[in-house]
Short mmCIF file of C-alpha atoms and ligand atoms in Angstrom, two decimals:
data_model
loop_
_atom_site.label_atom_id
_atom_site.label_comp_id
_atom_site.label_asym_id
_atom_site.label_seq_id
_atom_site.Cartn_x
_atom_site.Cartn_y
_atom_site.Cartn_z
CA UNK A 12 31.79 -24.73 14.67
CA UNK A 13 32.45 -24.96 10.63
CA UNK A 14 31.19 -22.64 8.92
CA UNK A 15 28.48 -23.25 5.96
CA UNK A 16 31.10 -23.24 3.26
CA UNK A 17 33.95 -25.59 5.00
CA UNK A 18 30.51 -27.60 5.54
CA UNK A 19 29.39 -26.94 1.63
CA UNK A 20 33.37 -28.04 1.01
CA UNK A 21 33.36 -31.23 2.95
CA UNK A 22 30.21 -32.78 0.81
CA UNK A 23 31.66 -35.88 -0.38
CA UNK A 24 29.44 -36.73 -2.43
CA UNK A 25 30.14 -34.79 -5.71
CA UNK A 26 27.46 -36.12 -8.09
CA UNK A 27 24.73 -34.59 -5.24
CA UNK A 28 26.35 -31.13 -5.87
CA UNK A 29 26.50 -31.44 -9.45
CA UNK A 30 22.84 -33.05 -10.14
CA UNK A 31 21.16 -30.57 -8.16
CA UNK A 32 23.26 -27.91 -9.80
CA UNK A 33 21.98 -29.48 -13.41
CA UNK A 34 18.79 -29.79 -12.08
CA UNK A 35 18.11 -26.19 -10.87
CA UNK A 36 19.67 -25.51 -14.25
CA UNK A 37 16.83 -27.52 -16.27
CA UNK A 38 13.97 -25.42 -14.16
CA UNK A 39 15.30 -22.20 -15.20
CA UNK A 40 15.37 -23.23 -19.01
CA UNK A 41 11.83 -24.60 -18.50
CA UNK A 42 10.16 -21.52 -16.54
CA UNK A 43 12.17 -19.31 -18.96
CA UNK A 44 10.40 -20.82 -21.91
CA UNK A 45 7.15 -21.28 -20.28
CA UNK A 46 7.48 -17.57 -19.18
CA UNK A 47 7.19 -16.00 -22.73
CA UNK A 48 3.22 -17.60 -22.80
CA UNK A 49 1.02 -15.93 -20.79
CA UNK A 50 1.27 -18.15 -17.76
CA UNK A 51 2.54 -14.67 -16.40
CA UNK A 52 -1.04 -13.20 -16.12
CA UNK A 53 -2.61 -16.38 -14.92
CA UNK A 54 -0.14 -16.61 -11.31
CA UNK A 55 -1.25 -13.13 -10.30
CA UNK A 56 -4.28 -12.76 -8.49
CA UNK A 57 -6.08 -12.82 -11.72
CA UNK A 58 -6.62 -16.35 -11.13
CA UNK A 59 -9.79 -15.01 -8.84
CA UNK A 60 -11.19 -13.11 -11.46
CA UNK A 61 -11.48 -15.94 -13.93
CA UNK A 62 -13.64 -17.74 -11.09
CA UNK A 63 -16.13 -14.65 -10.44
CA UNK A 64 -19.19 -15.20 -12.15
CA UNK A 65 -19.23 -11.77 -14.49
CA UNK A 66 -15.94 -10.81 -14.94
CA UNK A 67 -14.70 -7.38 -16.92
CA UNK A 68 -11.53 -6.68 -18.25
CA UNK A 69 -9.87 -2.98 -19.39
CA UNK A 70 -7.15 -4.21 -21.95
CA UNK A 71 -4.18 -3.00 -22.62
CA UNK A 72 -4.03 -1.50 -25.85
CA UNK A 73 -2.04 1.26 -25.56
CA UNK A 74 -3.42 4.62 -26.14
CA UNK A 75 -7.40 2.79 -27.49
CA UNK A 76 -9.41 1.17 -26.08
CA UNK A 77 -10.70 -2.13 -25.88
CA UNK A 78 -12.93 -4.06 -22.84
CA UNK A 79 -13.80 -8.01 -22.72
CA UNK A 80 -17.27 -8.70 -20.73
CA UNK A 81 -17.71 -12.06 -19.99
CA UNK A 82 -21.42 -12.62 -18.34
CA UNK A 83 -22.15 -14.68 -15.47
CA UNK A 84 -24.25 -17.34 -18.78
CA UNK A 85 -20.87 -17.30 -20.53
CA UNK A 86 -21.98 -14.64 -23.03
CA UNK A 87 -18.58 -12.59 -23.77
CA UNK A 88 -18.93 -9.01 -25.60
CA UNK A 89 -15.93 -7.05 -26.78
CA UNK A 90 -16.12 -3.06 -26.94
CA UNK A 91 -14.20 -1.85 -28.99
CA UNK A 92 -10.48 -3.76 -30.44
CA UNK A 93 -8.04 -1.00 -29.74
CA UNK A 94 -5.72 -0.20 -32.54
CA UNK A 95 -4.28 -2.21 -35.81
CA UNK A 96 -1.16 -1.92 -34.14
CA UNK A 97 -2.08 -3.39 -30.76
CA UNK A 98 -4.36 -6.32 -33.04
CA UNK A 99 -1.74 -8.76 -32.26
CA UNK A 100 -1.35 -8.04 -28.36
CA UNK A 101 -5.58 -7.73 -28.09
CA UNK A 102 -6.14 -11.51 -30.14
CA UNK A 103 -3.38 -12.69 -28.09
CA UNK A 104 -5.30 -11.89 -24.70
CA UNK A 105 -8.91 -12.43 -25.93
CA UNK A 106 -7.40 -16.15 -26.66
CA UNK A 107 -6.18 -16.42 -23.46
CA UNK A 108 -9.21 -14.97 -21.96
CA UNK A 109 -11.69 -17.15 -23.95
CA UNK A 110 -9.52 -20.61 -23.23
CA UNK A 111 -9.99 -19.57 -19.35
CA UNK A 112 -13.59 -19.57 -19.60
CA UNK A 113 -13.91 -22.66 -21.90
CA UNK A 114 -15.59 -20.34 -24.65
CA UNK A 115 -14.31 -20.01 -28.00
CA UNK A 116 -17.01 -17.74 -30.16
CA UNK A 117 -16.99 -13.50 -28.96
CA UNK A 118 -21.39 -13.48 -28.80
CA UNK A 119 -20.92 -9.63 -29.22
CA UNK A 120 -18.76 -6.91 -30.72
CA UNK A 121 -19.87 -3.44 -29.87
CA UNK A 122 -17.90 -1.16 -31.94
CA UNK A 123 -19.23 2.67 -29.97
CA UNK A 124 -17.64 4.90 -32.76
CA UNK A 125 -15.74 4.49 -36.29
CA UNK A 126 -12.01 5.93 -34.59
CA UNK A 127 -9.02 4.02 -35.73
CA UNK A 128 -8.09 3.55 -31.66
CA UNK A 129 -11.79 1.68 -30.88
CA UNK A 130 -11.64 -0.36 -34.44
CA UNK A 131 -8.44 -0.82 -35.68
CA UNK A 132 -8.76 -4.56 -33.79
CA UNK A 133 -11.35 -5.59 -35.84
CA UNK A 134 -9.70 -7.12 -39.09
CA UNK A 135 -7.21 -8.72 -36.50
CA UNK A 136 -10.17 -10.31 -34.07
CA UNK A 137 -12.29 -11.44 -36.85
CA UNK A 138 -9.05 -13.09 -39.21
CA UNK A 139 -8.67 -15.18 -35.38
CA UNK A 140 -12.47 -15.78 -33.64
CA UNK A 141 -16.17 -16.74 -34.86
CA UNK A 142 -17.71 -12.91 -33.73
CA UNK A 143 -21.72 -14.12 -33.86
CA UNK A 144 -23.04 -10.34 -34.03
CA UNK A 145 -21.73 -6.46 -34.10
CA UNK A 146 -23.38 -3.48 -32.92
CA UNK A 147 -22.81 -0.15 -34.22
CA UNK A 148 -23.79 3.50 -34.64
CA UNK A 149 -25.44 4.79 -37.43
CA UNK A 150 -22.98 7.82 -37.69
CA UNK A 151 -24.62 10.28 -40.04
CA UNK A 152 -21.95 13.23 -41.49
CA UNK A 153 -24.09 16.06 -42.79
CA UNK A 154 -20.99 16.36 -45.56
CA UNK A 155 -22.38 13.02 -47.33
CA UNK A 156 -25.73 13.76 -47.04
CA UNK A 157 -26.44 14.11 -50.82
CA UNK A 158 -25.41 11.05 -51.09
CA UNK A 159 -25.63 8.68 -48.32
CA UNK A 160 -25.78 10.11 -45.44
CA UNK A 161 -24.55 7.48 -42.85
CA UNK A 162 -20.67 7.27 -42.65
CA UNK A 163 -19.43 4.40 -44.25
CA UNK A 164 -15.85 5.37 -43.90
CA UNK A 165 -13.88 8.64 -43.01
CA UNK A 166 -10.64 6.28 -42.41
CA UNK A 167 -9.11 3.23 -44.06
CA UNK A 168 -9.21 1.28 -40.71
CA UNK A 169 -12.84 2.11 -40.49
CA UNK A 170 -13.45 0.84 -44.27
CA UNK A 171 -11.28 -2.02 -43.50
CA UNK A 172 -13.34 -2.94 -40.55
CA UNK A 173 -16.65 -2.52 -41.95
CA UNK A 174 -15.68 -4.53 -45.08
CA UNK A 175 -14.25 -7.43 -42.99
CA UNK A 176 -17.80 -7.47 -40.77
CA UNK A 177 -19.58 -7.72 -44.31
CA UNK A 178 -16.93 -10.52 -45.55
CA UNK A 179 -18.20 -12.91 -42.29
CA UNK A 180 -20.99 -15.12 -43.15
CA UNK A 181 -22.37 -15.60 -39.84
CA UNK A 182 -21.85 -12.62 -38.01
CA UNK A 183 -25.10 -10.42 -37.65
CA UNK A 184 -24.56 -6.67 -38.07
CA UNK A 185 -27.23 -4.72 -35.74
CA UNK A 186 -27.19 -0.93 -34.99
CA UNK A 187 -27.36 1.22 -31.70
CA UNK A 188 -30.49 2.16 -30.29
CA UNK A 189 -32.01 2.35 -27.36
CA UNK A 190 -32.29 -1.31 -25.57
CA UNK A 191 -31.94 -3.36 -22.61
CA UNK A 192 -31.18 -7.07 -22.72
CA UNK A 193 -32.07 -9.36 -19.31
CA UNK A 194 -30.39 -12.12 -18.74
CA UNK A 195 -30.56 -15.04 -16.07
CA UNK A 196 -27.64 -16.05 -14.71
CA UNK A 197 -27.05 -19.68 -14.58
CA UNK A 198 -28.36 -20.25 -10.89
CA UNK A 199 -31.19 -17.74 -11.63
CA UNK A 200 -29.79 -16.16 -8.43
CA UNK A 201 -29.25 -12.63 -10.16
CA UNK A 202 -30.24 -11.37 -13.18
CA UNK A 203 -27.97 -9.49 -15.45
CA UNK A 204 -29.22 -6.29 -17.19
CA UNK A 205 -27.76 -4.32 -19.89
CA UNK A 206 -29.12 -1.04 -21.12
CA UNK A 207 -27.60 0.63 -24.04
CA UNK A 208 -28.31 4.63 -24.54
CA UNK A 209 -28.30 5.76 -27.83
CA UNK A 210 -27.01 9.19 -28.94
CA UNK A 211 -30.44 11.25 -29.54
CA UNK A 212 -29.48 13.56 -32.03
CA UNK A 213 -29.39 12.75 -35.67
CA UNK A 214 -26.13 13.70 -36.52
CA UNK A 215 -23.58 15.76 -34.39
CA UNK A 216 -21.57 17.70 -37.09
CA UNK A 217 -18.02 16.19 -37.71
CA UNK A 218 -17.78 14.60 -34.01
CA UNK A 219 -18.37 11.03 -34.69
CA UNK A 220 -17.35 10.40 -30.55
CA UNK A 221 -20.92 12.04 -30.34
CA UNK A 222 -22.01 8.53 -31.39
CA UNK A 223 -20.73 6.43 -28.58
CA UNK A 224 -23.52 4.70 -26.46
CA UNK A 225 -23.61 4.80 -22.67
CA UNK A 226 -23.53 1.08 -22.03
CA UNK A 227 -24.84 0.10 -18.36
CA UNK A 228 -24.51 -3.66 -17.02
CA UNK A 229 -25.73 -4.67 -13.66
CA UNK A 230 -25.44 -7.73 -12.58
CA UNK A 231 -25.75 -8.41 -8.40
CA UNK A 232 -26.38 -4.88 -7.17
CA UNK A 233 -22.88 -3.99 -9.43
CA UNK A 234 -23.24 -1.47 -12.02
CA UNK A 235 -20.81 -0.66 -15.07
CA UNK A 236 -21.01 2.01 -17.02
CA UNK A 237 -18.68 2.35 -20.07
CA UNK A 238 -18.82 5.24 -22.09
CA UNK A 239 -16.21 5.34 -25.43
CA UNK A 240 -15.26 8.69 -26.30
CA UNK A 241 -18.64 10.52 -25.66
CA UNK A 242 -18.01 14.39 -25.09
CA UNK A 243 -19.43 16.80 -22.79
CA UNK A 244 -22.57 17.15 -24.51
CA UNK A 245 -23.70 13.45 -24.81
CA UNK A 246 -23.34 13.47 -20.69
CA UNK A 247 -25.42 15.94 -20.40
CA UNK A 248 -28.19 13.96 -22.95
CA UNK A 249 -27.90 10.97 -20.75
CA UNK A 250 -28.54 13.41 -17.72
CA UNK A 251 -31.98 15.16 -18.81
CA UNK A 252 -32.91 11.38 -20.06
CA UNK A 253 -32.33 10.21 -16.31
CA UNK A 254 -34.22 13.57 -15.13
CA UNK A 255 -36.87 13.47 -17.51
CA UNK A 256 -37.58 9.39 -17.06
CA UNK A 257 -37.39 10.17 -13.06
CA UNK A 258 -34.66 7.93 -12.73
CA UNK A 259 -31.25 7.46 -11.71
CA UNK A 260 -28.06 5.74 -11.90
CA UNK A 261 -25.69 4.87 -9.60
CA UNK A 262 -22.40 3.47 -10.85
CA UNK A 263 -19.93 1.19 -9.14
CA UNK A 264 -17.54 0.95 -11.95
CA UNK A 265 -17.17 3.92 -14.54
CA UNK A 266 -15.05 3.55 -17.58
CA UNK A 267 -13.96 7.32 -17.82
CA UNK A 268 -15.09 8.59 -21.47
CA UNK A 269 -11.94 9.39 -24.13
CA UNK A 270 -9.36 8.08 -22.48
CA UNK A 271 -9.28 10.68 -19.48
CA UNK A 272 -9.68 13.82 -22.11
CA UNK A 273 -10.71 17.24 -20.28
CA UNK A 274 -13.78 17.22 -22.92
CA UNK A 275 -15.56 14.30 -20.57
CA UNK A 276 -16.33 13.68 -17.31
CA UNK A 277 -17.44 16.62 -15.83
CA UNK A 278 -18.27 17.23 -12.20
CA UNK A 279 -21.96 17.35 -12.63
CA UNK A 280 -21.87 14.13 -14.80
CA UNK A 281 -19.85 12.57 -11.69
CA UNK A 282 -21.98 13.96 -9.38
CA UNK A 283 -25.16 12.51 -10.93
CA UNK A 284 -23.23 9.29 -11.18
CA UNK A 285 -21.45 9.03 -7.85
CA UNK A 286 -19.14 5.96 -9.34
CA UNK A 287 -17.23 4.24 -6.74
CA UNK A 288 -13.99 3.12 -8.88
CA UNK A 289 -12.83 4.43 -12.42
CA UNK A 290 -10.90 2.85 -14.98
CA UNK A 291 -9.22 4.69 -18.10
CA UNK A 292 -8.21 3.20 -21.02
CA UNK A 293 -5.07 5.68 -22.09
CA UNK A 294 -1.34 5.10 -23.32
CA UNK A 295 0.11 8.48 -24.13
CA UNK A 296 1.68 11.34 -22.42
CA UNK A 297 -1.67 13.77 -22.82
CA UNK A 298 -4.07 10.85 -21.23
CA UNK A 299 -5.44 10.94 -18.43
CA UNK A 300 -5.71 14.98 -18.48
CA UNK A 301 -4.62 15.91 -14.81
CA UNK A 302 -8.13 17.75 -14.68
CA UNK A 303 -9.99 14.85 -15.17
CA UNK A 304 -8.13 13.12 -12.28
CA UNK A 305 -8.69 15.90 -9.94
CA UNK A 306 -12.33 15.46 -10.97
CA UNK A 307 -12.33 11.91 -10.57
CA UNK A 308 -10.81 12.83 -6.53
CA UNK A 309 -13.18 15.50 -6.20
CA UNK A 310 -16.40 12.96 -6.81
CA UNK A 311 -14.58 11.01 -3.96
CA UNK A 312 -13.66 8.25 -6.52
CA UNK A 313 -12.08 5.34 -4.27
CA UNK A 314 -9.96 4.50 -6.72
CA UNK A 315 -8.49 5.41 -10.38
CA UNK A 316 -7.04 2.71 -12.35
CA UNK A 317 -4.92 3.82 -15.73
CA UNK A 318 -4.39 0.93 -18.21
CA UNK A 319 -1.04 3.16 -18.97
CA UNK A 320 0.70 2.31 -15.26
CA UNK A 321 -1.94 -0.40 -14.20
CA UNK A 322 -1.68 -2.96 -17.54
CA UNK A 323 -4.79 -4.66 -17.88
CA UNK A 324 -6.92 -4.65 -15.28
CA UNK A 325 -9.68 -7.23 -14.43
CA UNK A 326 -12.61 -6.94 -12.42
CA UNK A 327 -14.40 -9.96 -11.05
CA UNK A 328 -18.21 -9.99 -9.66
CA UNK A 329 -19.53 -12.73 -7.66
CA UNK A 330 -23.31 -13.26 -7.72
CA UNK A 331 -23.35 -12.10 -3.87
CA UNK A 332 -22.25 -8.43 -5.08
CA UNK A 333 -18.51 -9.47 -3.67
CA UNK A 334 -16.14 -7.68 -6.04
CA UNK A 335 -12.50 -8.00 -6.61
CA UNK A 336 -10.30 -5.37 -8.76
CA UNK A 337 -6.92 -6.82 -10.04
CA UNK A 338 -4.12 -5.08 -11.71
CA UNK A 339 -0.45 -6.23 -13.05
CA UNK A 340 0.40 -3.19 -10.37
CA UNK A 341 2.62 -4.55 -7.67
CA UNK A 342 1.53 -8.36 -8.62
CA UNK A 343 4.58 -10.82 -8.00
CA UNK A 344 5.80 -12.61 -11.09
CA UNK A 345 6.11 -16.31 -9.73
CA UNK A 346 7.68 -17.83 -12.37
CA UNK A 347 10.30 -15.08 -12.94
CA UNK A 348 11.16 -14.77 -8.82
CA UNK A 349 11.61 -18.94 -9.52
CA UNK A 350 13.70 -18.17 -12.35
CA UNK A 351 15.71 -15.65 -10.45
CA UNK A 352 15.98 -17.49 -7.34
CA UNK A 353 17.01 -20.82 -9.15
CA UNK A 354 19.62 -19.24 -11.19
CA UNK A 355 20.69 -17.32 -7.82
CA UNK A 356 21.41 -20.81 -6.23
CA UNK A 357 22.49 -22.07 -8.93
CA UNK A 358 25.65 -19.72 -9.48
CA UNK A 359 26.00 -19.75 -5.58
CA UNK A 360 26.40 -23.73 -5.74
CA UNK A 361 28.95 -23.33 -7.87
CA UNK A 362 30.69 -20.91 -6.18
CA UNK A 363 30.58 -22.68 -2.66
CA UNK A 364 31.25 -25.74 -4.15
CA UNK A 365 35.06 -25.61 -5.07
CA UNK A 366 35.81 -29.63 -6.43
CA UNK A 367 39.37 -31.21 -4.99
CA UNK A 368 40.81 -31.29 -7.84
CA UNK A 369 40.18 -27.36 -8.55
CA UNK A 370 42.94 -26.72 -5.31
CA UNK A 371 46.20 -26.04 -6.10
CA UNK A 372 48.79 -27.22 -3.99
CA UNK A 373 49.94 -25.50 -1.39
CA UNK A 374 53.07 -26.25 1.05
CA UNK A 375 51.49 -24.69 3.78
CA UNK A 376 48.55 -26.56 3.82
CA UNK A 377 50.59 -29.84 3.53
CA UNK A 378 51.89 -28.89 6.55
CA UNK A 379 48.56 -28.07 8.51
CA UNK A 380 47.16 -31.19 7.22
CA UNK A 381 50.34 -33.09 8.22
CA UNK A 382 50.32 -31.58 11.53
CA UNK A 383 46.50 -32.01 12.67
CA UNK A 384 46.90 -35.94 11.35
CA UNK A 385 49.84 -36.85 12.69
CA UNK A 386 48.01 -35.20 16.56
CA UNK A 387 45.44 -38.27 16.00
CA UNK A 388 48.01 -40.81 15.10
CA UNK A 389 49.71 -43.25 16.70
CA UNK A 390 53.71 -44.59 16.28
CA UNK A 391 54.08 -47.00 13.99
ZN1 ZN B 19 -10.72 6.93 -28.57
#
């Protein structure tokens, strides 16, 4: 039996070879420019999570932190915009993000604290989208007091942001306090409920991540909680709230406080929480702290997702309570394995495929040729 490459060799057809060969070649150039947009993130399984009917999504922004909320009645909120120098990645994705969901205003931008890393996006987000309201602490710094005593900027990218809010005509500006919006899903099948906890104290010294609001959403027996940069001592506020209102609350999905720092998430906070899955918004060597993820296994957290090793990572809620978690983790690139395997067969085509006139002549193979014909032949 011939083997595939005397086979491959005995193709007389040339132009087949040489088409498909140009062809295959076209496909690479076309996935490789299609690559650089970001049809990358919609062929992973992220595709699902564009379909679920509240869908969340921990961004990328390096070592900030910035999450996209789109409701089950198309209402999207952004917390927080990362840093100025992850503003072009973070308008880049909310684009893409928006354009999936046919939306093209952000309804809400919840800013939890003034820190470059949660509002160095803003300037960037609002230069690029129609942002219809913000919502904001009144952080009050006892060193102003005399004065004004709300902080109106201890930072330039704070200044900047607050001065670009002002500059937008139709965006509202609200401030934190204690609230809980209702919504009705479009079926009316679930409701969605968010509940924002305000910081209770007045003003909390020079620790503006005092500020950050607990931020609840439940939406078909699914509950969020995200949580900025609040410290140790806002967790234990929202605890004696919970106590003293003879509630509780029961997480599914916590966003773990300050990027993973040591300062947050304590046992008893988990405890009282019991969250099933945590996601943590970090890009640095000190964040996560190894404590916190000890912590995070010691609450008998299923799962730990790090924006650092994960990318961003979407989570998808269907109105049943079915949930699905995706992450760039693991996820096969389609259109670079078709780039890859294209060019593979490509080069191997061309390989196989030596063209008659490419042969040198060879005596010996005169002879062999000679031979084997002249078996078949008869005298003439
Ligand atoms: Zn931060």
């Amino acid at each position: 039996m011939k083997n595939f490459k005397e086979k491959f060799s005995s193709l007389k057809n040339v132009s087949i070879v040489k088409a498909i060969s140009i062809l295959i070649l076209l496909i690479f150039i076309v996935l490789l420019v299609i690559n650089q947009q970001n049809i990358q993130f919609y062929f992973n399984n992220f595709g699902q999570v564009f379909g679920s009917d509240l869908q969340v999504y921990f961004l990328d922004v390096g070592q900030a932190s910035a999450t996209f909320v789109v409701l089950p009645n198309d209402f999207s909120i952004l917390i927080d915009t990362g840093t100025a120098e992850s503003g072009e990645g973070l308008v880049r994705d909310l684009d893409f993000l928006l354009s999936k969901n046919n939306l093209n205003d952000i309804d809400m931008m919840i800013l939890t604290h003034p820190d470059s890393d949660h509002t160095g996006g803003v300037v960037a987000v609002l230069e690029k989208f129609q942002v219809n309201s913000v919502l904001r602490p009144k952080v009050c710094v006892p060193e102003e007091e005399n004065y004004f005593p709300y902080l109106v900027s201890n930072t330039y990218t704070y200044l900047k942001a607050i001065e670009a809010i002002y500059a937008e005509p139709n965006c509202q500006m609200n401030f934190v306090e204690n609230q809980v919006f209702v919504e009705s899903d479009k079926n009316f099948e679930s409701q969605t409920t968010i509940e924002i906890f305000a910081a209770e104290k007045d003003n909390y010294g020079s620790d503006t991540n005092s500020f950050s609001p607990y931020i609840s959403l439940s939406y078909a027996g699914k509950t969020f909680l995200f949580t900025g940069d609040a410290p140790q001592a806002r967790e234990t506020e929202l605890m004696n709230r919970l106590a003293n209102e003879n509630r509780s609350l029961s997480v599914d999905f916590l966003q773990v406080a300050h990027h993973g720092s040591k300062y947050s998430t304590y046992p008893n906070f988990l405890a009282a929480l019991s969250p099933k899955y945590a996601f943590i918004s970090a890009g640095d060597k000190l964040h996560p702290s190894q404590n916190v993820l000890k912590r995070l296994e010691d609450a008998l957290v299923k799962e730990t997702y790090v924006t650092k090793s994960d990318g961003t990572i979407g989570v998808g809620v269907k109105g049943n309570g079915e949930f699905l978690i995706c992450t760039k983790r693991g996820f096969v690139d389609v259109p670079l394995l078709v780039i890859l395997l294209s060019l593979l067969i490509f080069v191997l085509m061309r390989f196989i495929y030596v063209s008659p006139s490419s042969q040198k002549f060879s005596a010996q193979k005169e002879r062999k040729i000679a031979k084997e014909k002249l078996r078949g032949t008869k005298k003439a």
